[in-house]
CSV table of C-alpha atoms in Angstrom, one decimal:
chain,number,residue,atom,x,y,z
A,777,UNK,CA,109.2,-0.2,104.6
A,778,UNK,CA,108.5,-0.4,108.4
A,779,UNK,CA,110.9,-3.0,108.8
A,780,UNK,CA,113.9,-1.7,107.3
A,781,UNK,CA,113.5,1.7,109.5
A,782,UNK,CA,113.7,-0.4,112.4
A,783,UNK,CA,116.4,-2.2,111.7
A,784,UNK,CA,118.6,1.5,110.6
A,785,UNK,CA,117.5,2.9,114.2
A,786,UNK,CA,119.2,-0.5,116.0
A,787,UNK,CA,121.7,-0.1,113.5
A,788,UNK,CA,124.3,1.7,116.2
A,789,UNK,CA,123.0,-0.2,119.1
A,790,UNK,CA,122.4,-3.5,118.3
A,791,UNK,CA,122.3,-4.4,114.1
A,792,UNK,CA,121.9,-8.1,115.4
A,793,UNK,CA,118.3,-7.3,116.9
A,794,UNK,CA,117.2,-5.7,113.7
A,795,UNK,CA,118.4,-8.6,111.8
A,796,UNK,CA,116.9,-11.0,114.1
A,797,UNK,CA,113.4,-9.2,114.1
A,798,UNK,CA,113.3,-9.5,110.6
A,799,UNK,CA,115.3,-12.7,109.8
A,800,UNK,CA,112.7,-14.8,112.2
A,801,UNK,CA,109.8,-12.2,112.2
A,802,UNK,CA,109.3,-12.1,108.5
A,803,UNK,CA,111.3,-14.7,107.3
A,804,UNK,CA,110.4,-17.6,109.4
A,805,UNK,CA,107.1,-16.4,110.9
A,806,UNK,CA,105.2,-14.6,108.3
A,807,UNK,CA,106.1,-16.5,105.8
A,808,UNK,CA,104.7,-19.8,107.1
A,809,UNK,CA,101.9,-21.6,105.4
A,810,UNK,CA,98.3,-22.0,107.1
A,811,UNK,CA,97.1,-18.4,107.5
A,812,UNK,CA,97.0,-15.4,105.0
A,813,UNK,CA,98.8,-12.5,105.5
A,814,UNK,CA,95.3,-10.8,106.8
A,815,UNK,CA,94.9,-13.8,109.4
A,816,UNK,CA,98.5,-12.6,110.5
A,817,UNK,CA,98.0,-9.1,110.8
A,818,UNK,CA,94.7,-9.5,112.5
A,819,UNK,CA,96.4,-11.4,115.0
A,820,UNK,CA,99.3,-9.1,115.1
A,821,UNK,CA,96.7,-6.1,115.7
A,822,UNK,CA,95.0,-8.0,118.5
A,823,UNK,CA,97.7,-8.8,120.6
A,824,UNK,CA,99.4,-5.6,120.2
A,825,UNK,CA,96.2,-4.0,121.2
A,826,UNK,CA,96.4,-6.3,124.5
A,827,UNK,CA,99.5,-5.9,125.1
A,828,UNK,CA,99.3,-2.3,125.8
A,829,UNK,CA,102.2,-1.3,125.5
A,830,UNK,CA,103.8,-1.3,122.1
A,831,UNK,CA,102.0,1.9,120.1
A,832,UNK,CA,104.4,2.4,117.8
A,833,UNK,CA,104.1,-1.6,116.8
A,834,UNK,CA,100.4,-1.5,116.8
A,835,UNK,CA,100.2,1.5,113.8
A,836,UNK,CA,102.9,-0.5,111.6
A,837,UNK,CA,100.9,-3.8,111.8
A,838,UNK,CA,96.9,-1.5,111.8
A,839,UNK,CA,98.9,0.2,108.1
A,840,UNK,CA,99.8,-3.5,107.5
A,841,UNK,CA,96.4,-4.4,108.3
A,842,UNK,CA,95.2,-1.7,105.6
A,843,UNK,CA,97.5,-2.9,102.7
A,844,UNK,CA,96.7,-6.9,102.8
A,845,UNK,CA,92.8,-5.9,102.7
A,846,UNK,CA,91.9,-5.6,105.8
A,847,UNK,CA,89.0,-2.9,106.5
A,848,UNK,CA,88.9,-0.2,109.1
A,849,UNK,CA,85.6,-1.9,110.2
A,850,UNK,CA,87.5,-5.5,110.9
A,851,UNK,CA,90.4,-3.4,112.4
A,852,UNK,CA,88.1,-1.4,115.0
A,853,UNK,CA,85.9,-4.6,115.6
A,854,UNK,CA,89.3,-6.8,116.5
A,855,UNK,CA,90.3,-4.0,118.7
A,856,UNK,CA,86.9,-3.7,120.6
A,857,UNK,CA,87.3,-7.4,121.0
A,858,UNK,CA,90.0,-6.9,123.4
A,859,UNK,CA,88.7,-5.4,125.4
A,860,UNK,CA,86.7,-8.6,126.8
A,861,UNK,CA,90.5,-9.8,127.3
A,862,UNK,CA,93.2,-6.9,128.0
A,863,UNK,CA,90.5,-4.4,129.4
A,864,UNK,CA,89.2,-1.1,128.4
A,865,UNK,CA,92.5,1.4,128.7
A,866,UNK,CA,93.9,-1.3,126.5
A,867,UNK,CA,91.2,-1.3,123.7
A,868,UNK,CA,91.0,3.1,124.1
A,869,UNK,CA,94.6,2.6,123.6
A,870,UNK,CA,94.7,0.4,120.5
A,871,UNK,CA,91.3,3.0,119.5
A,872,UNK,CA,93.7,5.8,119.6
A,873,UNK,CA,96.5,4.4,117.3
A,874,UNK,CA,94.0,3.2,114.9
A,875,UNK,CA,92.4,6.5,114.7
A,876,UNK,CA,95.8,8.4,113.6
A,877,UNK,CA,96.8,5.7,111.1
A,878,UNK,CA,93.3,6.3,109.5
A,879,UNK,CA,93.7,10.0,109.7
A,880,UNK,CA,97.7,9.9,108.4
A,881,UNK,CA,95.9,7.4,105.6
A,882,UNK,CA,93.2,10.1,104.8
A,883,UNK,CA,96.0,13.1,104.8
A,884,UNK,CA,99.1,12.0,103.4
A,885,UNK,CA,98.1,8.0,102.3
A,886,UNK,CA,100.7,7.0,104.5
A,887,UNK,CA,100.9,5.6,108.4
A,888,UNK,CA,102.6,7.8,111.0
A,889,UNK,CA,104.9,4.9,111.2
A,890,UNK,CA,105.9,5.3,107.4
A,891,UNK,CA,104.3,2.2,106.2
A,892,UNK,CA,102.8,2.6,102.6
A,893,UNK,CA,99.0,2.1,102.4
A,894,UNK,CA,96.4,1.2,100.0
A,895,UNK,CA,93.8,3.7,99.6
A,896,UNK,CA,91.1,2.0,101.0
A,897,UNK,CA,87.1,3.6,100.3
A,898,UNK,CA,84.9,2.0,102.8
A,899,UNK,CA,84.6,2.2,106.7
């Protein structure tokens, strides 16, 4: 799981971080009532992709995206969107990480990030 690499990589540096991210993160956050977990990672994926900045994120939560249902359509069509709202180097960005998690998914049915995918058939 995504989450428990991240939290052995602060593990040396700062444990409480890693605990925090996925104490309140996935505890707390995720596990609130009122969207489904595809709301959530749709969400997740479009402010990543605006953000810019956080690559590595954005292909754990596009794999995410990929094992709650999501398809690669709704994950390229919610990246495109941002770029109405973070600008184009944002959305070629968020294009990018998309495209090696699908490819990773094809190859080895894993994300470069190590999160475990569904196979998923349609585009």
């Amino acid at each position: 799981m995504a989450g428990e690499r991240v939290v052995e990589a602060l593990a040396d540096i700062s444990p409480d971080l890693g605990r925090y991210i996925v104490e309140f993160g996935f505890g707390d956050v995720y596990s609130r009532p009122g969207l489904t977990l595809r709301e959530r990672e749709v969400a997740s994926i479009a402010a990543l992709t605006a953000l810019g900045n956080a690559a590595p994120q954005l292909k754990v939560h596009i794999a995410a995206g990929l094992n709650v249902g999501l398809t690669r359509k709704e994950i390229t069509e919610t990246i495109l969107q941002m770029a109405l709202y973070a600008g184009f180097p944002a959305a070629l960005n968020g294009m990018f990480a998309a495209k090696e998690v699908f490819a990773a998914h094809d190859t080895e049915g894993s994300a470069p990030a190590g999160g475990s995918m569904r196979r998923e058939t349609s585009n």
